[in-house]
PDB file of C-alpha atoms in Angstrom:
ATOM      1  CA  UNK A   1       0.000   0.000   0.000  1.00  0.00           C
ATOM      2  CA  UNK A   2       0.922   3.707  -0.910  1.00  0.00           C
ATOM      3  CA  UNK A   3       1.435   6.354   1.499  1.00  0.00           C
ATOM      4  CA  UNK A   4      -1.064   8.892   0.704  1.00  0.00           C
ATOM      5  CA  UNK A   5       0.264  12.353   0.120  1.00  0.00           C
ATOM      6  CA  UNK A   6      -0.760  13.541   3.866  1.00  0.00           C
ATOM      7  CA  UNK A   7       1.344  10.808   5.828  1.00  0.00           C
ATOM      8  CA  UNK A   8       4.465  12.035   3.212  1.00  0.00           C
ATOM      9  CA  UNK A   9       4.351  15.788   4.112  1.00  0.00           C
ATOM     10  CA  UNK A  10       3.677  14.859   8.199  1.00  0.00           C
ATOM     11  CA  UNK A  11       6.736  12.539   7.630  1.00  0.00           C
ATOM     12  CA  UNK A  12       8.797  15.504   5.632  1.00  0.00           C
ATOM     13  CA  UNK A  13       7.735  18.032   8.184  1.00  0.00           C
ATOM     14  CA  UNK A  14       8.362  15.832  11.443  1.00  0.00           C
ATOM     15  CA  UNK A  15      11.277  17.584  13.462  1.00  0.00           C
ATOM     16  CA  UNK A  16      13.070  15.762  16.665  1.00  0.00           C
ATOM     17  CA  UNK A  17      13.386  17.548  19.630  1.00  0.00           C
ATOM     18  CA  UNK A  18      16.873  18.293  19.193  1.00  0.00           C
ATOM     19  CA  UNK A  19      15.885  19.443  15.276  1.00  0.00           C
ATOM     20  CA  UNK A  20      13.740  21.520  17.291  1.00  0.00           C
ATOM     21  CA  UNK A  21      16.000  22.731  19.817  1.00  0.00           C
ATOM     22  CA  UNK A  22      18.374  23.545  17.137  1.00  0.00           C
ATOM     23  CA  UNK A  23      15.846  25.427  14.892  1.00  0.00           C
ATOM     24  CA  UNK A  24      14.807  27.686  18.068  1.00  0.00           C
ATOM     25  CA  UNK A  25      18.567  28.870  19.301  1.00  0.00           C
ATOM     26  CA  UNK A  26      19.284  29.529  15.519  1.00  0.00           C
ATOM     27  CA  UNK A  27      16.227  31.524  14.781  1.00  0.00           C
ATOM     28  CA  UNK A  28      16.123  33.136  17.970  1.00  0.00           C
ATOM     29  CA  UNK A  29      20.430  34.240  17.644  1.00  0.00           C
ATOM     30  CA  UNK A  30      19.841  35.886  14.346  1.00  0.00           C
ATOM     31  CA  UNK A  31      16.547  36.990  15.467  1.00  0.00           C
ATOM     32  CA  UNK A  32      18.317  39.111  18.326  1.00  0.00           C
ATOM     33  CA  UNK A  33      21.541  39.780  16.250  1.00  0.00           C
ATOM     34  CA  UNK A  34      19.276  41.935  13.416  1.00  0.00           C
ATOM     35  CA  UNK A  35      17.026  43.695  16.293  1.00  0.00           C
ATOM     36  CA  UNK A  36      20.441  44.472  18.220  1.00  0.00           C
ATOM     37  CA  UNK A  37      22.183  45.121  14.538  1.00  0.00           C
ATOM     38  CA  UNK A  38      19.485  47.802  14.078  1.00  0.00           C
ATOM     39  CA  UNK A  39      20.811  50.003  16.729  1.00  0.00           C
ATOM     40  CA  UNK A  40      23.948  50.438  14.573  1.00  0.00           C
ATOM     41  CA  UNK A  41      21.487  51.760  11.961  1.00  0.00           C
ATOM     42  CA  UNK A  42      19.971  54.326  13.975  1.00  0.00           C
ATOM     43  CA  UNK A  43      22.173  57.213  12.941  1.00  0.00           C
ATOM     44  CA  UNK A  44      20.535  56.318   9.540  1.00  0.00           C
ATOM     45  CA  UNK A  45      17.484  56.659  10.965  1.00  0.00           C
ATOM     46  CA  UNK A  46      18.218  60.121  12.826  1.00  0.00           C
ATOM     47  CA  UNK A  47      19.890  61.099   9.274  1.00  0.00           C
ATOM     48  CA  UNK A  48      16.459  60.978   7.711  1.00  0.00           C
ATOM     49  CA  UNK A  49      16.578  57.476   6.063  1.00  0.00           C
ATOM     50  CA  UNK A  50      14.495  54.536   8.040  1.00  0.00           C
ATOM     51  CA  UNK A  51      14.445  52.227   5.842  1.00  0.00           C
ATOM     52  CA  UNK A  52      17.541  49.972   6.781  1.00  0.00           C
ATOM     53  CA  UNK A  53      16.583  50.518  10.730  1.00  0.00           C
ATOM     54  CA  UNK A  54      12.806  49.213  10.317  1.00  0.00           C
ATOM     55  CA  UNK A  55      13.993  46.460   7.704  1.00  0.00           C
ATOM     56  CA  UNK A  56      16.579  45.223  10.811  1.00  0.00           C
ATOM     57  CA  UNK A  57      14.469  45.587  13.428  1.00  0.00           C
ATOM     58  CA  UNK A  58      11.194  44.452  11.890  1.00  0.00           C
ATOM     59  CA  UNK A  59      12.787  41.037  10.451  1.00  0.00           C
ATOM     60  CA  UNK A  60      14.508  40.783  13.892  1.00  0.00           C
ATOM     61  CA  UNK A  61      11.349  40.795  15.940  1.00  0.00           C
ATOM     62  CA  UNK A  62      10.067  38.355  13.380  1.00  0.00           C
ATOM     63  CA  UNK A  63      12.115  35.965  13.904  1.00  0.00           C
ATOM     64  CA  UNK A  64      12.079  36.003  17.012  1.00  0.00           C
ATOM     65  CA  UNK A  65       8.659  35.131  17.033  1.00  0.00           C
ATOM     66  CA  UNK A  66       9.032  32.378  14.747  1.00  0.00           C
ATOM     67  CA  UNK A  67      11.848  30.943  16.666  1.00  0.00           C
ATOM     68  CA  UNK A  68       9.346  29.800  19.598  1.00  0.00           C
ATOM     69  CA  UNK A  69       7.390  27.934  17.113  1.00  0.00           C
ATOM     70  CA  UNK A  70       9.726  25.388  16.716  1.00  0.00           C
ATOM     71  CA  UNK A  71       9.231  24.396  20.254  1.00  0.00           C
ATOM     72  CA  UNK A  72       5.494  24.989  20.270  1.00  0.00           C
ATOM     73  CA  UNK A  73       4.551  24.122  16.706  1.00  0.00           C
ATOM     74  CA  UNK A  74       3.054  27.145  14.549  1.00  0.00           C
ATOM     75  CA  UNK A  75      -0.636  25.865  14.608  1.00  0.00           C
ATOM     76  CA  UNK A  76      -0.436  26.054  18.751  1.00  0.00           C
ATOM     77  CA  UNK A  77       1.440  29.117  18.589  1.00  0.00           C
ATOM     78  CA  UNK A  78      -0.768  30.818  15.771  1.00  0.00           C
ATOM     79  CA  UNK A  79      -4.032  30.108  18.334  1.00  0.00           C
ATOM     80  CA  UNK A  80      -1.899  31.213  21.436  1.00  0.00           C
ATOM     81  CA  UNK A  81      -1.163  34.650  19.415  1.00  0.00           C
ATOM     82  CA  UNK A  82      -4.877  35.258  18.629  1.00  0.00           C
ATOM     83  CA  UNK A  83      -6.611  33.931  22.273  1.00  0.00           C
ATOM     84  CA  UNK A  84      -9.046  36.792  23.429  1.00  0.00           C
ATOM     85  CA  UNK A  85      -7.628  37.078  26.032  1.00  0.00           C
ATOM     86  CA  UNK A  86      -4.339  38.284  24.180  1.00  0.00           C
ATOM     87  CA  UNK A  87      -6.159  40.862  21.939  1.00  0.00           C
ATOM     88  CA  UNK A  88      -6.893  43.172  24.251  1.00  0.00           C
TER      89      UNK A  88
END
């Protein structure tokens, strides 16, 4: 019997913890290198030019936030984000 196409991409997108573990620290370090890297471009920023600033800081942050769903799993994180009790 075939695997069906579901059981292959749960199979391709199955992570160990340590794959996990690994994931997290790496996301998270480059995460908090750009947001800390964006200080460097504030002069830019006072100069009249924001661009390279927001660019660091905002793909910084993101990452960031991504990094913890390697632990979590992005479904479980996605619903954490968006709980009521979080929007307000």
């Amino acid at each position: 019997e075939e695997p069906s196409l579901t059981d292959e991409v749960k199979e391709f997108c199955s992570l160990t913890w340590e794959q996990r573990l690994i994931g997290f620290a790496f996301c998270f370090c480059a995460g908090a290198f750009l947001s800390f890297f964006s200080l460097v471009r504030l002069v830019q920023l006072l100069k009249g030019n924001p661009t390279p600033f927001a660019v660091c800081f905002t793909v910084g942050n993101v990452l960031s936030l991504a990094s913890s769903m390697f632990v979590v799993g992005p479904s479980k994180q996605a619903k954490a984000m968006f709980e009521p009790v979080r929007l307000w």
